[in-house]
CSV table of C-alpha atoms in Angstrom, one decimal:
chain,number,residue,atom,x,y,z
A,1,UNK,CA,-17.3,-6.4,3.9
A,2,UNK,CA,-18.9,-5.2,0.7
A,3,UNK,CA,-16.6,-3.4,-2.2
A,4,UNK,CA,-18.8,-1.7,-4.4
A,5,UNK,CA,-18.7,-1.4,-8.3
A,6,UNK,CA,-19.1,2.2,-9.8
A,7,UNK,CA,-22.3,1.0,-11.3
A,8,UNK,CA,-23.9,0.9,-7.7
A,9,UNK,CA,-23.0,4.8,-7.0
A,10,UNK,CA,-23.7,5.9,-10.8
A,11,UNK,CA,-27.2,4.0,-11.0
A,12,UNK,CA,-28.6,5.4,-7.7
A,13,UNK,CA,-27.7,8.8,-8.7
A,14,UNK,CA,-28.9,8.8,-12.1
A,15,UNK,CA,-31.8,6.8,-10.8
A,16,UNK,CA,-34.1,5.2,-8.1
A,17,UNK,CA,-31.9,6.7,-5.3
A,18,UNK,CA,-30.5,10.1,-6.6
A,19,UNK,CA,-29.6,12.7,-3.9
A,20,UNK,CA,-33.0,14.6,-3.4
A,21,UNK,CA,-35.4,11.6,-3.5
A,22,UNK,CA,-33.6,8.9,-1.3
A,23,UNK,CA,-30.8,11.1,0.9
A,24,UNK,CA,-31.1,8.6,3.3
A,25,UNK,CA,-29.3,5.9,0.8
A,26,UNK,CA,-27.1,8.0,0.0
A,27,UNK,CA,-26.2,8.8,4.3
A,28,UNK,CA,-26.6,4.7,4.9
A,29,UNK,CA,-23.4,4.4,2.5
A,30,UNK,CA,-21.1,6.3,4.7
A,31,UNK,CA,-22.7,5.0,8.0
A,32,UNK,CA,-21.7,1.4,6.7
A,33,UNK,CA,-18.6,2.7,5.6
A,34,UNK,CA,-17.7,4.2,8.7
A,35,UNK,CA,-18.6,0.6,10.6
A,36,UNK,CA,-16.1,-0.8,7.8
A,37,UNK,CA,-19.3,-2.5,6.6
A,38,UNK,CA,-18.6,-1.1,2.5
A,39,UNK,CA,-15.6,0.6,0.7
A,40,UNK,CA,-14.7,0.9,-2.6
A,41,UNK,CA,-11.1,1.2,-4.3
A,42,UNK,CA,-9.4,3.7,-5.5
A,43,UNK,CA,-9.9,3.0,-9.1
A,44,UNK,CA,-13.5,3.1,-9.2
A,45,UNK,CA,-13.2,6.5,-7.3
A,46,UNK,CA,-10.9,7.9,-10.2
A,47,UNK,CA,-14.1,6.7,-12.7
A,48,UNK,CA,-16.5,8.6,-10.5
A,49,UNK,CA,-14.1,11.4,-9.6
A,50,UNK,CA,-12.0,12.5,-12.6
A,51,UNK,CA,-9.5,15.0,-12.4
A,52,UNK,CA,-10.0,16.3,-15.3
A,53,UNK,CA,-13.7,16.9,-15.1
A,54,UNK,CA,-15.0,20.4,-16.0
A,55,UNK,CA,-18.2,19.9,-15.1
A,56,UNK,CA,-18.7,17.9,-11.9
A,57,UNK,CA,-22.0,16.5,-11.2
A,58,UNK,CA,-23.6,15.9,-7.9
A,59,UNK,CA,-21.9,12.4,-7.7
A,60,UNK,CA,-19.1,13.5,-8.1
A,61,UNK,CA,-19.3,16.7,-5.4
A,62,UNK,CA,-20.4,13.9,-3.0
A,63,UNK,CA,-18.0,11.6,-3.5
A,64,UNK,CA,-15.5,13.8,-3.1
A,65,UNK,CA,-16.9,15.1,0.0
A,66,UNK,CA,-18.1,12.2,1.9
A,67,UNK,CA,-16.9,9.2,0.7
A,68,UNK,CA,-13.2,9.7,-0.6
A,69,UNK,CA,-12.0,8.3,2.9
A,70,UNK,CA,-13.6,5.0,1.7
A,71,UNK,CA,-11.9,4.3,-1.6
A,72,UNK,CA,-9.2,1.4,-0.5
A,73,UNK,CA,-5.9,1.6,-2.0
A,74,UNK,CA,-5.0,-1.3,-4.4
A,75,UNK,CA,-1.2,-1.0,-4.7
A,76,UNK,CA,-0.7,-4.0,-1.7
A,77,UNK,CA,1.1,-7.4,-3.4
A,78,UNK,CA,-2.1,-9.5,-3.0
A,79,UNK,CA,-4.4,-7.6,-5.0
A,80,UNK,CA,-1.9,-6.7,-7.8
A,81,UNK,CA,-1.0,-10.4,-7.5
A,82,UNK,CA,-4.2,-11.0,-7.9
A,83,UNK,CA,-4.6,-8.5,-10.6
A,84,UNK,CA,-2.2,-10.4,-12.6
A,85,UNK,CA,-3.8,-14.0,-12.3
A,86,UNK,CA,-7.3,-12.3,-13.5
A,87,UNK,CA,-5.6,-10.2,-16.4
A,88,UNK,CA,-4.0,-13.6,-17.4
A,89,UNK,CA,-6.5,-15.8,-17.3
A,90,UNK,CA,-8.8,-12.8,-19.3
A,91,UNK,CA,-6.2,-12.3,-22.0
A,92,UNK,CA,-5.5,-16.1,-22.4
A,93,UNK,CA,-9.2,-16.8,-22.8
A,94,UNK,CA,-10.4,-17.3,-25.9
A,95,UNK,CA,-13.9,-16.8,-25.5
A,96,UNK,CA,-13.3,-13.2,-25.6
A,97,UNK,CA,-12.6,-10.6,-28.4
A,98,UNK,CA,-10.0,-8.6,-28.2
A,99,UNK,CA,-11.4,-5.4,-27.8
A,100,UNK,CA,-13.6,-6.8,-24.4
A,101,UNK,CA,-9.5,-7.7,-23.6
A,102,UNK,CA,-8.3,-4.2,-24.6
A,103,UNK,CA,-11.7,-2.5,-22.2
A,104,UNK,CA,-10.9,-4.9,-19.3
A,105,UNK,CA,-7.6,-3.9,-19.1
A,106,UNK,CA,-8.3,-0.3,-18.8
A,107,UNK,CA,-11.4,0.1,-17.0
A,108,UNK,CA,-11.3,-1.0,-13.0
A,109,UNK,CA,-13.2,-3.8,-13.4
A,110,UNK,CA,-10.4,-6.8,-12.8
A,111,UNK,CA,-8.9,-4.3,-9.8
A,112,UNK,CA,-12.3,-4.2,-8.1
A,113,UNK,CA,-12.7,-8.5,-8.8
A,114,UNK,CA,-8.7,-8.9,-7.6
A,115,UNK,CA,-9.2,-6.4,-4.5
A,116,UNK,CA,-12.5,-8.6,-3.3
A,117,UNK,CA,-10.5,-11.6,-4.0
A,118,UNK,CA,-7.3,-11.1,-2.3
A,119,UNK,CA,-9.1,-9.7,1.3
A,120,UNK,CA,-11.9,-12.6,0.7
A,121,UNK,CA,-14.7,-8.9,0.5
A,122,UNK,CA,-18.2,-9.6,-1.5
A,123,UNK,CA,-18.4,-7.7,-4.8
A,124,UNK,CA,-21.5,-5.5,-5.4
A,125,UNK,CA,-22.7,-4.6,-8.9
A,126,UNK,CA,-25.2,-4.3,-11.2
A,127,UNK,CA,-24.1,-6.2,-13.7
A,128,UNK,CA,-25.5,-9.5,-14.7
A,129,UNK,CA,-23.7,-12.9,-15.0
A,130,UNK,CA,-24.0,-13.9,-18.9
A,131,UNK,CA,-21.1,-16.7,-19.5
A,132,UNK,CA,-21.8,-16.3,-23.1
A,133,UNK,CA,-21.0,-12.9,-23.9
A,134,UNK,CA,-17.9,-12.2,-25.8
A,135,UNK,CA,-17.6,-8.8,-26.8
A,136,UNK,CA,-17.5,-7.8,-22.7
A,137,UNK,CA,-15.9,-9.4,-19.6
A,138,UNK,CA,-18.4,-9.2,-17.2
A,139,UNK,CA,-17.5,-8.9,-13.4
A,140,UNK,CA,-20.0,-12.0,-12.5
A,141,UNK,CA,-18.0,-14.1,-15.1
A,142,UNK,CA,-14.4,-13.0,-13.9
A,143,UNK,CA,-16.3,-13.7,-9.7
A,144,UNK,CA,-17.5,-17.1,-10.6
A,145,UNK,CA,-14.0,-18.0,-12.2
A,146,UNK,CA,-12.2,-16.7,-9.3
A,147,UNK,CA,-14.8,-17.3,-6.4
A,148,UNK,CA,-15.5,-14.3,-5.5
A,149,UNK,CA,-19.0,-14.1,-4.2
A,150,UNK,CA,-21.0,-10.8,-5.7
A,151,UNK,CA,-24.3,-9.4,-5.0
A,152,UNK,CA,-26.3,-6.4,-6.2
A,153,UNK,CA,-27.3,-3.3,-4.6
A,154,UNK,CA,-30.8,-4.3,-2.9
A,155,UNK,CA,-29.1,-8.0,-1.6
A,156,UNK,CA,-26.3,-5.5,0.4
A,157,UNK,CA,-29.0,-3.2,1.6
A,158,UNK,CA,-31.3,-6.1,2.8
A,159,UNK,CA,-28.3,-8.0,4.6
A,160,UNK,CA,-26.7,-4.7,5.9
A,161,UNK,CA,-30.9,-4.0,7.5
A,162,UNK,CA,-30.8,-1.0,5.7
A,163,UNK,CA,-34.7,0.3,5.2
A,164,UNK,CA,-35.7,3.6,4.3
């Protein structure tokens, strides 16, 4: 099972795959979905889908339409255990500043790594592992701490046989 980062939704849509020149990304995501082949969580769907949003975009109309049944809940003991051991070891580490502490502990980023890690799921994102950086936590620093394998977009489309 796959759990993907926001990233992977928001960088198709603003770019190489938006809705009217790759559709057929866009309908592969909710066939693997529906063969519990990819989800997300519900935290990423609240950074795609705000509530508050005057002006939704065509992300977030699809989201809302076709993929809400995907976003797993992350309220179950072992992923807010989880949760807790990630937040710990972020805010404990001194490699970081503390405003890449402050940012990691609102954004969804340590939910999405703790979620993967507690149901043993491979993370998908964008982002790229630099061990160095200290003014962000990167999810492929928090996965490599914690074992959580990750992959990006193209590596889950090409294992999944998706081909357009």
């Amino acid at each position: 099972m796959y759990v993907l980062d926001a990233n992977v939704f928001i960088s198709a849509h603003r770019g190489y795959y938006d809705f009217d020149l790759a559709p057929s990304f866009w309908k592969s995501l909710i066939t693997h979905a529906g063969k519990n082949n990819i989800c997300s969580i519900d935290k990423i769907q609240d950074e795609i889908i705000s509530p508050n949003s005057q002006n939704a975009d065509k992300l977030h109309i699809w989201t809302a339409e076709n993929f809400k049944n995907y976003f797993e809940r992350t309220d179950s003991q072992d992923v807010i255990e989880s949760y807790a051991e990630i937040q710990q070891w972020a805010y404990s580490n001194p490699q970081f500043t503390d405003s890449a502490k402050e940012e990691f502990a609102r954004n969804a980023d340590a939910w999405l790594i703790a979620y993967a890690k507690s149901k043993n799921y491979k993370l998908v994102t964008h982002e790229a592992n630099n061990p160095e950086m200290r003014k962000r936590i990167l999810i492929p620093v928090v996965c490599r701490e914690f074992n959580v394998e990750y992959v990006n977009t193209f590596e889950m489309l090409r294992t999944l046989q998706v081909s357009f």
